[in-house]
Coordinates of C-alpha atoms and ligand atoms in Angstrom, one line a residue:
M226 CA 4.0 7.7 -0.6
K227 CA 5.1 5.4 2.2
A228 CA 2.9 2.4 3.2
R229 CA 1.9 2.9 6.8
S230 CA 3.9 -0.1 8.0
T231 CA 5.5 -3.0 6.3
S232 CA 6.2 -5.7 8.8
D233 CA 7.7 -6.4 12.2
R234 CA 11.0 -7.4 10.6
P235 CA 14.0 -5.2 11.2
R236 CA 14.0 -2.2 8.8
P237 CA 17.1 -1.9 6.6
A238 CA 18.9 1.4 6.5
D239 CA 17.2 3.5 3.9
N240 CA 20.4 4.2 2.0
T241 CA 20.5 0.5 0.9
T242 CA 17.3 0.9 -1.1
N243 CA 17.4 4.6 -2.0
G244 CA 14.3 5.3 0.0
L245 CA 12.2 2.7 -1.8
Y246 CA 11.8 0.4 1.1
G247 CA 8.2 0.2 2.1
Q248 CA 7.1 2.7 -0.6
H249 CA 4.0 2.4 -2.7
I250 CA 5.0 2.6 -6.4
L251 CA 2.1 4.5 -8.0
S252 CA 3.5 6.9 -10.6
V253 CA 6.7 7.5 -12.5
R254 CA 6.7 11.0 -10.9
Q255 CA 8.2 9.3 -7.9
F256 CA 11.4 8.3 -9.7
T257 CA 14.1 10.9 -9.4
P258 CA 17.2 10.4 -11.7
E259 CA 19.0 9.0 -8.7
V260 CA 16.4 6.4 -8.0
L261 CA 16.3 5.5 -11.7
E262 CA 20.1 4.9 -11.7
Y263 CA 19.8 2.9 -8.6
I264 CA 17.1 0.6 -10.0
F265 CA 19.0 0.2 -13.3
G266 CA 22.1 -0.8 -11.3
V267 CA 20.2 -3.4 -9.3
A268 CA 18.5 -4.7 -12.5
D269 CA 22.0 -5.2 -14.0
E270 CA 22.9 -7.3 -11.0
M271 CA 19.7 -9.3 -11.2
R272 CA 20.5 -10.1 -14.8
T273 CA 23.8 -11.5 -13.8
L274 CA 22.2 -13.4 -11.0
V275 CA 19.6 -15.0 -13.3
E276 CA 22.2 -15.8 -16.0
R277 CA 24.6 -17.4 -13.5
F278 CA 22.4 -19.0 -10.9
G279 CA 18.8 -18.8 -12.1
S280 CA 17.6 -17.8 -8.6
A281 CA 18.6 -16.6 -5.2
D282 CA 17.1 -16.5 -1.7
L283 CA 17.0 -12.8 -1.2
L284 CA 13.2 -12.7 -0.7
Q285 CA 12.8 -16.0 1.0
G286 CA 9.9 -16.0 3.4
Q287 CA 8.2 -13.0 1.7
I288 CA 4.9 -13.2 -0.2
M289 CA 3.6 -11.1 -3.1
A290 CA -0.1 -10.9 -3.9
N291 CA -0.6 -10.4 -7.7
L292 CA -4.1 -8.9 -8.0
F293 CA -5.2 -8.4 -11.6
Y294 CA -8.6 -7.0 -12.6
E295 CA -7.5 -6.7 -16.3
P296 CA -5.9 -9.2 -18.6
S297 CA -2.1 -9.5 -18.6
T298 CA 0.6 -11.9 -19.8
R299 CA 3.9 -10.1 -19.4
T300 CA 3.4 -7.9 -16.4
S301 CA 1.7 -10.6 -14.4
S302 CA 4.0 -13.4 -15.2
S303 CA 7.2 -11.3 -15.0
F304 CA 6.2 -10.1 -11.5
M305 CA 5.5 -13.7 -10.5
A306 CA 8.8 -14.9 -11.9
A307 CA 10.7 -12.0 -10.3
M308 CA 9.3 -12.9 -6.9
Q309 CA 10.0 -16.6 -7.3
R310 CA 13.5 -16.2 -8.7
L311 CA 14.3 -14.2 -5.6
G312 CA 13.0 -17.1 -3.4
G313 CA 9.7 -15.5 -2.5
Q314 CA 6.2 -16.9 -2.9
V315 CA 3.1 -15.6 -4.8
I316 CA -0.6 -15.4 -4.3
P317 CA -1.8 -15.2 -7.9
I318 CA -5.3 -13.6 -8.3
N319 CA -5.1 -13.3 -12.1
S320 CA -8.7 -13.7 -12.7
V321 CA -10.6 -11.7 -10.1
K322 CA -13.8 -13.4 -11.2
F323 CA -12.8 -16.4 -9.1
S324 CA -12.2 -14.2 -6.0
S325 CA -14.6 -12.4 -3.8
V326 CA -14.5 -9.4 -6.1
S327 CA -17.2 -11.2 -8.1
K328 CA -19.3 -11.2 -5.0
G329 CA -19.1 -7.5 -4.9
E330 CA -16.2 -6.9 -2.5
S331 CA -14.7 -3.5 -2.7
L332 CA -11.1 -2.8 -3.7
A333 CA -10.4 -1.4 -0.2
D334 CA -11.6 -4.6 1.4
T335 CA -9.8 -6.9 -1.1
V336 CA -6.5 -5.0 -0.5
R337 CA -7.0 -5.1 3.3
T338 CA -7.6 -8.9 3.0
L339 CA -4.5 -9.6 0.9
E340 CA -2.2 -7.6 3.1
C341 CA -3.0 -9.9 6.0
Y342 CA -1.3 -12.6 4.0
A343 CA 1.2 -10.9 1.8
D344 CA 4.1 -8.4 2.1
V345 CA 3.5 -6.5 -1.1
I346 CA 0.5 -6.2 -3.5
V347 CA 0.9 -5.8 -7.2
L348 CA -2.3 -4.3 -8.6
R349 CA -3.7 -3.9 -12.2
H350 CA -7.1 -2.3 -12.4
Y351 CA -9.3 -0.8 -15.1
E352 CA -9.8 2.5 -13.3
V353 CA -7.4 5.5 -13.3
G354 CA -6.3 6.1 -9.8
A355 CA -7.1 2.6 -8.5
A356 CA -3.6 2.0 -7.2
A357 CA -3.6 5.3 -5.4
E358 CA -7.0 4.4 -3.9
A359 CA -5.7 1.0 -2.8
A360 CA -2.7 2.7 -1.2
R361 CA -5.0 4.8 0.9
W362 CA -6.2 1.7 2.6
A363 CA -3.1 -0.5 2.5
H364 CA -0.4 -0.9 5.2
K365 CA 1.8 -2.8 2.8
P366 CA 3.3 -1.4 -0.4
I367 CA 1.1 -1.3 -3.5
I368 CA 2.8 -1.5 -6.9
N369 CA 0.7 -0.1 -9.7
A370 CA 0.8 -2.6 -12.6
G371 CA -1.4 -0.4 -14.8
D372 CA -4.4 1.7 -13.7
G373 CA -6.8 2.0 -16.7
V374 CA -5.6 4.7 -19.1
G375 CA -3.6 6.3 -16.3
E376 CA -0.1 5.0 -15.7
H377 CA 2.1 1.9 -15.9
P378 CA 5.2 2.9 -14.0
T379 CA 7.0 -0.4 -13.9
Q380 CA 6.6 -0.7 -17.7
A381 CA 8.1 2.8 -18.1
L382 CA 11.1 1.7 -15.9
L383 CA 11.8 -1.3 -18.1
D384 CA 11.3 0.8 -21.2
A385 CA 13.8 3.4 -20.0
Y386 CA 16.2 0.7 -18.9
T387 CA 15.9 -0.8 -22.4
I388 CA 16.6 2.5 -24.2
R389 CA 19.7 3.0 -22.0
R390 CA 21.0 -0.5 -22.6
E391 CA 20.4 -0.4 -26.3
L392 CA 21.5 3.1 -27.1
G393 CA 23.9 3.7 -24.2
R394 CA 22.1 6.8 -23.0
L395 CA 18.7 8.3 -22.0
D396 CA 19.4 11.9 -22.8
N397 CA 19.2 14.0 -26.0
L398 CA 17.4 11.4 -28.0
T399 CA 14.6 11.8 -30.6
V400 CA 11.8 9.5 -29.3
A401 CA 8.7 8.8 -31.4
M402 CA 5.7 7.3 -29.8
L403 CA 3.2 5.9 -32.3
G404 CA -0.3 4.5 -32.3
D405 CA -2.8 4.9 -29.5
L406 CA -1.4 7.8 -27.5
R407 CA -4.8 8.6 -26.0
F408 CA -5.6 5.4 -24.2
G409 CA -2.1 3.9 -24.1
R410 CA -0.9 4.1 -20.4
T411 CA 2.6 3.0 -21.3
V412 CA 3.3 6.1 -23.4
H413 CA 1.8 8.3 -20.7
S414 CA 4.2 6.9 -18.1
L415 CA 7.2 6.8 -20.5
T416 CA 6.8 10.4 -21.6
R417 CA 6.7 11.6 -18.0
L418 CA 9.7 9.5 -17.1
L419 CA 11.8 11.0 -20.0
L420 CA 11.1 14.6 -19.2
R421 CA 14.0 17.0 -18.5
R422 CA 16.5 14.9 -20.4
G423 CA 16.7 17.0 -23.6
I424 CA 14.5 14.5 -25.5
T425 CA 12.7 15.6 -28.6
F426 CA 9.3 13.9 -28.6
R427 CA 7.5 13.0 -31.9
F428 CA 3.9 12.0 -31.2
V429 CA 2.5 10.1 -34.2
S430 CA -1.2 9.1 -34.1
P431 CA -4.6 9.5 -35.8
R432 CA -6.3 12.7 -34.7
L433 CA -8.7 10.7 -32.6
L434 CA -5.9 9.1 -30.6
R435 CA -3.7 12.1 -29.8
M436 CA -1.6 12.4 -26.7
P437 CA -3.8 13.8 -23.9
D438 CA -3.6 17.5 -23.4
E439 CA -2.4 17.0 -19.8
I440 CA 0.7 15.2 -20.9
R441 CA 1.4 17.6 -23.8
Q442 CA 1.3 20.4 -21.2
E443 CA 3.7 18.5 -18.9
V444 CA 6.1 18.2 -21.8
T445 CA 6.1 21.9 -22.5
G446 CA 6.0 22.8 -18.8
A447 CA 9.2 20.7 -18.4
G448 CA 10.9 22.8 -21.1
D449 CA 10.9 19.9 -23.5
T450 CA 9.7 19.9 -27.1
F451 CA 7.2 17.7 -29.0
T452 CA 5.6 17.8 -32.4
E453 CA 2.5 15.9 -33.6
H454 CA 2.2 13.9 -36.8
E455 CA -0.3 11.7 -38.5
D456 CA 2.2 10.4 -41.1
V457 CA 5.0 8.2 -39.8
H458 CA 7.1 9.0 -42.9
E459 CA 7.6 12.5 -41.6
I460 CA 9.7 11.3 -38.7
I461 CA 11.0 7.8 -39.4
G462 CA 14.3 9.0 -40.7
E463 CA 15.4 10.9 -37.7
V464 CA 14.2 8.9 -34.7
D465 CA 16.5 7.0 -32.2
V466 CA 13.5 5.2 -30.7
L467 CA 10.3 4.2 -32.4
Y468 CA 7.9 3.2 -29.6
V469 CA 4.9 1.5 -31.2
T470 CA 1.6 0.8 -29.3
R471 CA -1.5 -1.2 -29.9
V472 CA -4.8 0.5 -30.4
Q473 CA -6.5 -0.2 -27.1
K474 CA -9.8 -1.7 -28.3
E475 CA -11.1 -2.3 -24.8
R476 CA -11.1 1.5 -24.1
F477 CA -13.4 2.4 -27.0
T478 CA -17.1 3.0 -26.3
D479 CA -17.9 3.1 -30.0
L480 CA -16.4 0.0 -31.8
A481 CA -17.0 1.6 -35.2
E482 CA -14.6 4.2 -34.2
Y483 CA -12.0 1.5 -33.2
E484 CA -12.5 -0.1 -36.6
R485 CA -11.7 3.2 -38.3
V486 CA -8.4 3.7 -36.6
K487 CA -7.2 0.2 -35.7
D488 CA -4.9 -0.3 -38.7
S489 CA -3.6 3.3 -38.9
Y490 CA 0.0 2.1 -38.8
I491 CA 1.8 -1.1 -39.7
I492 CA 5.5 -1.2 -39.2
T493 CA 7.2 -3.2 -42.0
P494 CA 10.8 -3.9 -43.2
E495 CA 10.1 -1.4 -46.0
L496 CA 9.3 1.4 -43.6
L497 CA 12.4 0.6 -41.6
R498 CA 14.5 1.1 -44.7
E499 CA 13.9 4.8 -44.2
A500 CA 15.1 4.6 -40.5
K501 CA 18.6 5.1 -39.2
E502 CA 20.9 2.2 -38.8
Q503 CA 21.4 3.0 -35.2
M504 CA 17.9 3.1 -33.8
I505 CA 15.5 0.8 -32.0
V506 CA 11.9 -0.3 -32.4
M507 CA 10.1 -0.9 -29.1
H508 CA 6.6 -2.1 -28.2
P509 CA 5.2 -2.9 -24.8
L510 CA 3.3 -5.9 -26.4
P511 CA 0.9 -7.5 -27.0
R512 CA 1.0 -6.5 -30.7
V513 CA -2.1 -7.1 -32.8
G514 CA -0.8 -6.4 -36.3
E515 CA 1.0 -3.1 -35.9
I516 CA 4.5 -4.6 -36.4
T517 CA 4.8 -7.4 -39.0
Y518 CA 6.6 -10.6 -38.0
E519 CA 9.3 -9.9 -40.7
V520 CA 10.5 -6.9 -38.6
D521 CA 11.4 -9.4 -35.8
E522 CA 14.5 -10.4 -37.8
D523 CA 15.8 -6.8 -37.9
P524 CA 18.5 -6.3 -35.2
R525 CA 16.8 -2.9 -34.4
A526 CA 13.7 -4.7 -33.2
A527 CA 14.2 -4.5 -29.5
Y528 CA 10.8 -5.5 -28.2
F529 CA 11.7 -9.1 -27.2
R530 CA 14.8 -7.8 -25.3
Q531 CA 12.6 -5.1 -23.8
M532 CA 10.2 -7.8 -22.5
Q533 CA 13.1 -9.8 -21.0
N534 CA 14.3 -6.7 -19.2
G535 CA 11.0 -6.5 -17.4
L536 CA 12.0 -9.5 -15.3
Y537 CA 15.2 -7.8 -14.1
I538 CA 13.6 -4.5 -13.4
R539 CA 10.8 -6.1 -11.4
M540 CA 13.3 -8.2 -9.5
A541 CA 15.1 -5.0 -8.6
L542 CA 12.0 -3.2 -7.7
L543 CA 10.6 -6.0 -5.4
A544 CA 13.9 -6.3 -3.7
A545 CA 14.1 -2.6 -3.0
V546 CA 10.5 -2.2 -1.9
L547 CA 10.9 -5.2 0.4
G548 CA 14.2 -3.8 1.8
R549 CA 16.5 -6.5 0.5
A550 CA 18.4 -4.9 -2.4
Ligands
NCD1695 C1 0.5 -2.9 -22.0 C2 -0.6 -2.5 -21.0 O1 -1.1 -3.4 -20.3 O2 -0.8 -1.3 -20.8 N1 1.0 -4.2 -21.9 C3 2.0 -4.5 -21.0 O3 1.8 -4.3 -19.8 N2 3.1 -4.9 -21.5 C4 0.2 -2.5 -23.4 C5 -1.1 -3.0 -24.0 O4 -1.9 -3.7 -23.4 O5 -1.3 -2.6 -25.2

């Protein structure tokens, strides 16, 4: 969906940003294979830029509002770093309790306020559909940085980019997603982004935390295959990607239920002895015990590289949405 207007600045030709200029980024459903390739290509250039020069002035004079209604370390700081490394400025509202939200201001009014001052708004919110709701009101592009248990499209972009970089391809892989598949928005977005690529999905979770019906149906509807497991040993030997997630404590209404499932899986060096030599372990982070620190030494542990990739992907996305890629 296109924001109603971006600014009075001259519009770049759409072919320079693959149609992303002025777009809201709400769901991975927006990303065609061409757009994905384009973003990955720009992200590679951003990596080179950061490694060689540290920063550039591509987004000089532009301002990003970072509006976070939920906690965040990586998403928030990588968006800020991305904007600043491209020469732009940031309005950080990382704790809405110090903004007028705590006085009862609506999302619509908060967004309409921030767009008076900023060129793009990055929004994390606890409600599914909040980014889409904000986009209804906004004239400037809204980037969904996580809407409750819904989606986390920029995380899926950096996840897919990581798989591609680490394994050389995004097609015909066996991808296991493990942990909290019910409340984990990252696995919802990543599954959708990987559809129609010949991926075999292995969903590993306690029964209580199964992948939602809606997403399982999307997988089947796309002609892809998945199987569900409670025991990680059933699949560890065959996977190219083991994508581990945290059990999302904040989404449980019954904390006793959380206590029952929170330690369902712990990835250790012993478990990884059963895995292929050529595979990667991913995690959107933060981890709270589901991968032991000893695993970090394993070259297959890709989660720190994955986190680093978030900077380049978000630089690429901001440049494209603001028409400067
Ligand atoms: C994830 C999130 O916020 O959904 N974190 C992130 O953005 N890297 C995963 C999580 O919180 O477990």
